[in-house]
Amino acid sequence: MKIAKIGSTVLAESDNTVVVEGNHYFPANAVNWKFLTKTDKTSSCSWKGTAEYYSVKVDGHDLANVAWSYAEPLEKATEIKGHIAFYPQITVE
C-alpha cells in the first residue's frame, strides 16, 4: 500500500500505483480530490506528453503545482493515463 500525505492528511492511497522515473502515480479514484485544485500550469515531456498540474491546500499548507497528471499521455506512457503523481513536498510512503 502506498500513501501520499502531507502531515497526517492522506491525499492518496492505493495498492495499484504505477512507478515511472521513481514517481508513484496513483489512480485518480484513489485521490482525495477535495485537497487538490487544478492550475493553469502545463509542461511537456518528449515521451509522456503534456502534464497538467494541481496545487494542494491542507492543514495550513498551500503548495502550488505539487501534483501532476497526463490526461492524454503519449503511446509510450499509456499506463499513467488517469493517474496522478506528487513532488517530494508530499510524502509518499
CSV table of C-alpha atoms in Angstrom, one decimal:
chain,number,residue,atom,x,y,z
A,1,MET,CA,0.0,0.0,0.0
A,2,LYS,CA,1.4,3.4,-1.0
A,3,ILE,CA,0.1,6.6,0.8
A,4,ALA,CA,0.7,10.2,-0.3
A,5,LYS,CA,0.3,12.6,2.6
A,6,ILE,CA,1.1,15.9,4.0
A,7,GLY,CA,1.4,15.8,7.7
A,8,SER,CA,-1.3,13.3,8.9
A,9,THR,CA,-3.7,14.1,6.0
A,10,VAL,CA,-3.9,11.4,3.3
A,11,LEU,CA,-4.0,12.8,-0.2
A,12,ALA,CA,-4.0,9.4,-2.0
A,13,GLU,CA,-3.8,5.7,-1.0
A,14,SER,CA,-3.5,2.7,-3.3
A,15,ASP,CA,-2.1,-0.8,-3.8
A,16,ASN,CA,-2.0,-0.1,-7.5
A,17,THR,CA,0.4,2.7,-8.2
A,18,VAL,CA,2.4,2.8,-11.4
A,19,VAL,CA,6.1,3.8,-10.9
A,20,VAL,CA,7.7,5.9,-13.6
A,21,GLU,CA,11.0,7.6,-13.2
A,22,GLY,CA,10.9,6.9,-9.5
A,23,ASN,CA,7.5,8.6,-9.0
A,24,HIS,CA,4.4,6.7,-7.8
A,25,TYR,CA,1.4,7.6,-10.0
A,26,PHE,CA,-1.9,7.0,-8.0
A,27,PRO,CA,-5.1,6.1,-9.8
A,28,ALA,CA,-7.5,9.1,-9.9
A,29,ASN,CA,-10.1,7.2,-7.9
A,30,ALA,CA,-7.5,6.8,-5.0
A,31,VAL,CA,-7.0,10.5,-4.7
A,32,ASN,CA,-8.8,12.7,-2.1
A,33,TRP,CA,-9.6,15.5,-4.6
A,34,LYS,CA,-11.0,17.9,-2.0
A,35,PHE,CA,-7.4,18.9,-1.2
A,36,LEU,CA,-6.3,19.4,-4.9
A,37,THR,CA,-7.1,22.3,-7.3
A,38,LYS,CA,-6.2,22.2,-11.0
A,39,THR,CA,-3.9,25.1,-12.1
A,40,ASP,CA,-3.1,26.6,-15.4
A,41,LYS,CA,0.4,25.2,-15.4
A,42,THR,CA,1.4,22.6,-18.0
A,43,SER,CA,4.7,21.1,-19.1
A,44,SER,CA,5.8,18.8,-21.9
A,45,CYS,CA,7.7,15.6,-21.9
A,46,SER,CA,9.0,14.1,-25.1
A,47,TRP,CA,7.8,10.6,-24.3
A,48,LYS,CA,4.9,11.2,-21.8
A,49,GLY,CA,3.2,14.2,-23.4
A,50,THR,CA,1.6,17.2,-21.7
A,51,ALA,CA,1.3,17.3,-17.9
A,52,GLU,CA,-1.4,19.2,-16.1
A,53,TYR,CA,-0.7,20.4,-12.5
A,54,TYR,CA,-2.5,20.7,-9.3
A,55,SER,CA,-2.0,22.6,-6.1
A,56,VAL,CA,-2.6,21.2,-2.6
A,57,LYS,CA,-4.2,23.1,0.2
A,58,VAL,CA,-4.4,21.3,3.6
A,59,ASP,CA,-3.6,21.9,7.3
A,60,GLY,CA,-2.3,25.4,6.7
A,61,HIS,CA,-0.2,24.3,3.8
A,62,ASP,CA,-0.8,25.9,0.4
A,63,LEU,CA,1.6,24.2,-2.1
A,64,ALA,CA,1.4,25.3,-5.7
A,65,ASN,CA,1.8,22.8,-8.6
A,66,VAL,CA,3.0,19.9,-6.4
A,67,ALA,CA,1.0,17.2,-8.2
A,68,TRP,CA,0.7,16.4,-11.9
A,69,SER,CA,-1.1,14.1,-14.3
A,70,TYR,CA,-1.2,13.3,-18.0
A,71,ALA,CA,-4.8,13.3,-19.3
A,72,GLU,CA,-3.7,12.1,-22.7
A,73,PRO,CA,-0.3,10.5,-22.4
A,74,LEU,CA,1.7,9.5,-25.5
A,75,GLU,CA,1.8,5.9,-26.5
A,76,LYS,CA,4.9,5.0,-24.5
A,77,ALA,CA,3.2,6.2,-21.3
A,78,THR,CA,-0.4,5.0,-21.6
A,79,GLU,CA,-0.1,3.2,-18.2
A,80,ILE,CA,-0.2,6.5,-16.4
A,81,LYS,CA,-3.4,7.8,-18.0
A,82,GLY,CA,-5.9,8.6,-15.3
A,83,HIS,CA,-3.1,8.7,-12.6
A,84,ILE,CA,-1.6,11.5,-10.5
A,85,ALA,CA,1.9,11.9,-9.0
A,86,PHE,CA,3.3,14.2,-6.4
A,87,TYR,CA,6.5,16.2,-6.0
A,88,PRO,CA,8.7,15.5,-2.9
A,89,GLN,CA,6.9,18.1,-0.8
A,90,ILE,CA,4.3,15.4,-0.5
A,91,THR,CA,5.4,12.4,1.4
A,92,VAL,CA,4.9,9.1,-0.4
A,93,GLU,CA,5.5,6.0,1.8
